[in-house]
Amino acid sequence: MFQIFDFEPVDNGQSSNYQYREYYLKNGVDTIEHGGKPSEETTALFKETGAVLINTLSPAVPFAVMDAAITGMTETDLINGKALFNNIVEGTNEALKQGITVGLGTDTGCPYVTHYDMWRELYYFIKYCNVSNAFALHTATMINAKIAGIDHITGSVDAGKSADLIVTEKNPLEDITTLRNVKMVVFRGEIINDPKPSRYEEVDKNLDLVM
């Protein structure tokens, strides 16, 4: 069974978090969400089990870098938000360094995280984890599909796979923000021209301030 366990560190990588992650990995989870900088044993367990880390910066960025006058956060909230953000970035960078597979998620449902803004997660991945546009796009498509066990169906443009494509005005290899305005969606061969998802204008405006 494909198991996913949602783990969110709250104390910036203290030993108790290492112990929790090691416990989960030893007991067969396939993914660790959010994560944090791993201990040597945690890293070894990731490699031994083939588990992957799902990077989710979208819920952390607003509370680490957005003006508290907008979010309404207290000084304590800001300290915790920055600690969580730094923990996720450090954990992702260490996983990449160690050759641990990293996927991308958004934790949709958290404040300032919408269903239509996956492109922001790619943007944060590039900006804060220093990866290339090409690597971010590959992670969001082929690697995510492989993690979900559907890479034989989708995730890349190959003969025999589902025709799942998007068309953008500019080249996302050069400008990842072009993904925010998709001109065409092809899903299982069905063409949707100029899609218009419902948007939260106030949320978009505030998130654009921290780009």
XYZ file of C-alpha atoms in Angstrom:
211
model
C 0.000 0.000 0.000
C 1.248 3.468 -0.867
C 1.505 5.278 2.457
C 1.998 8.971 2.996
C 2.744 10.424 6.386
C 2.461 14.134 7.006
C 5.225 15.376 9.310
C 5.770 18.993 10.217
C 8.734 19.910 12.436
C 8.067 22.607 14.985
C 11.308 23.001 16.909
C 13.847 23.590 14.157
C 15.338 20.110 14.043
C 15.765 19.027 17.645
C 16.557 15.399 18.419
C 12.909 14.489 19.018
C 12.129 15.284 15.396
C 14.983 13.075 14.224
C 13.558 10.269 16.350
C 10.063 10.708 14.926
C 11.305 10.693 11.332
C 13.452 7.638 11.964
C 10.479 5.860 13.547
C 8.270 6.579 10.544
C 10.923 5.535 8.039
C 11.632 2.308 9.898
C 7.926 1.497 9.812
C 7.513 1.764 6.070
C 6.302 5.211 5.054
C 7.026 6.129 1.451
C 7.177 9.902 1.840
C 7.974 12.483 4.470
C 6.235 15.813 3.896
C 7.801 19.155 4.863
C 10.707 17.458 6.614
C 13.715 19.131 8.144
C 17.479 18.738 8.134
C 18.062 14.986 8.611
C 20.422 13.295 11.012
C 22.968 10.818 9.671
C 20.682 7.940 10.636
C 17.685 9.585 8.979
C 19.683 10.059 5.780
C 20.767 6.419 5.866
C 17.153 5.302 6.361
C 15.958 7.416 3.419
C 18.543 5.723 1.223
C 17.895 2.238 2.617
C 14.114 2.398 2.281
C 13.882 4.473 -0.890
C 11.545 6.911 0.851
C 11.328 10.417 -0.595
C 11.064 13.923 0.818
C 8.236 16.182 -0.355
C 9.322 19.810 -0.311
C 6.455 22.155 0.648
C 7.629 25.739 0.877
C 4.291 27.309 -0.075
C 2.789 27.261 3.448
C 6.066 28.374 5.058
C 7.152 31.281 2.844
C 4.314 33.706 3.735
C 4.930 33.362 7.458
C 8.703 33.691 7.096
C 8.948 36.676 4.755
C 5.522 38.376 4.530
C 4.826 41.557 6.479
C 3.191 40.765 9.829
C 0.790 43.641 9.208
C -0.696 41.500 6.430
C -0.654 38.109 8.142
C -1.528 39.373 11.620
C 1.236 37.267 13.141
C 2.785 37.942 16.526
C 6.534 38.170 17.124
C 6.482 34.595 18.401
C 4.598 33.464 15.294
C 7.250 35.123 13.103
C 10.076 33.363 14.944
C 8.346 30.000 14.561
C 7.497 30.716 10.921
C 11.092 31.540 10.056
C 12.347 28.483 11.945
C 9.953 26.232 10.019
C 10.912 27.833 6.711
C 14.645 27.466 7.375
C 14.137 23.874 8.496
C 12.358 22.932 5.257
C 14.997 24.645 3.094
C 17.873 22.999 4.971
C 16.189 19.602 4.827
C 15.535 19.858 1.098
C 19.055 21.036 0.309
C 20.574 18.256 2.382
C 18.339 15.653 0.732
C 19.381 16.855 -2.724
C 23.028 16.810 -1.653
C 22.681 13.245 -0.372
C 20.936 11.993 -3.505
C 17.572 11.502 -1.789
C 14.623 11.911 -4.143
C 12.740 15.161 -3.571
C 9.219 15.831 -4.807
C 7.142 19.008 -4.763
C 3.859 19.686 -2.982
C 1.955 22.717 -1.743
C 0.006 21.639 1.359
C -3.084 23.253 -0.157
C -5.532 24.326 2.494
C -2.986 26.244 4.544
C -3.307 30.049 4.648
C -2.083 31.684 1.427
C -1.920 28.365 -0.419
C -4.374 27.974 -3.297
C -5.300 25.131 -5.637
C -4.212 27.023 -8.746
C -0.753 28.216 -7.710
C 1.511 25.174 -7.977
C 3.797 27.378 -10.040
C 4.716 29.281 -6.879
C 6.109 26.100 -5.332
C 8.408 25.750 -8.344
C 9.383 29.404 -8.000
C 10.241 28.950 -4.307
C 12.145 25.736 -5.055
C 14.284 27.627 -7.566
C 14.740 30.727 -5.413
C 15.419 29.182 -2.024
C 16.946 25.805 -2.921
C 19.055 27.097 -5.817
C 17.900 24.592 -8.424
C 17.513 25.314 -12.125
C 14.204 25.935 -13.864
C 14.705 22.685 -15.751
C 15.230 20.698 -12.549
C 12.178 22.273 -10.902
C 10.007 21.445 -13.921
C 11.339 17.876 -14.045
C 10.649 17.474 -10.325
C 7.074 18.759 -10.599
C 6.290 16.476 -13.529
C 8.297 13.285 -14.008
C 9.574 12.898 -10.451
C 6.192 13.647 -8.866
C 4.521 11.189 -11.233
C 7.068 8.526 -10.291
C 6.518 9.154 -6.576
C 2.763 8.769 -7.074
C 3.288 5.546 -9.045
C 1.751 6.904 -12.262
C 4.884 7.660 -14.296
C 3.846 4.930 -16.752
C 0.724 7.020 -17.461
C 1.822 10.637 -17.245
C 4.657 12.946 -16.189
C 6.463 13.107 -19.537
C 5.690 13.376 -23.218
C 6.147 9.844 -24.528
C 4.369 7.552 -26.949
C 1.642 5.573 -25.204
C 1.298 7.996 -22.284
C -1.627 10.275 -21.560
C -1.542 13.535 -23.531
C -1.238 15.844 -20.510
C 0.290 19.158 -21.531
C 0.144 22.881 -20.948
C 0.959 25.755 -23.281
C 2.395 29.021 -21.955
C 3.162 32.354 -23.545
C 6.869 32.283 -22.656
C 9.426 29.550 -22.111
C 9.321 28.393 -18.454
C 12.933 27.281 -18.786
C 13.731 30.986 -18.980
C 10.898 32.454 -16.863
C 9.135 30.125 -14.448
C 6.470 32.745 -13.634
C 4.946 32.256 -17.075
C 3.255 29.194 -15.548
C 0.855 31.487 -13.710
C -0.965 32.275 -16.954
C -1.527 29.026 -18.821
C -2.887 29.547 -22.331
C -3.949 25.977 -23.016
C -4.380 22.757 -21.075
C -4.429 19.344 -22.723
C -5.713 16.666 -20.343
C -5.952 13.112 -21.632
C -6.086 14.575 -25.103
C -8.920 17.002 -24.369
C -8.011 20.604 -25.219
C -9.036 23.462 -22.911
C -8.223 26.857 -24.387
C -7.464 29.856 -22.176
C -8.512 28.274 -18.859
C -9.818 30.705 -16.248
C -9.601 29.240 -12.740
C -11.262 31.157 -9.936
C -8.672 33.266 -8.148
C -8.305 35.016 -4.813
C -7.068 38.426 -5.899
C -6.092 39.608 -2.417
C -4.084 36.442 -1.771
C -2.353 36.729 -5.155
C -1.483 40.386 -4.531
C 0.036 39.654 -1.113
C 2.014 36.665 -2.350
C 3.386 38.699 -5.248
C 4.888 41.103 -2.694
C 7.293 38.407 -1.440
C 8.535 37.254 -4.822
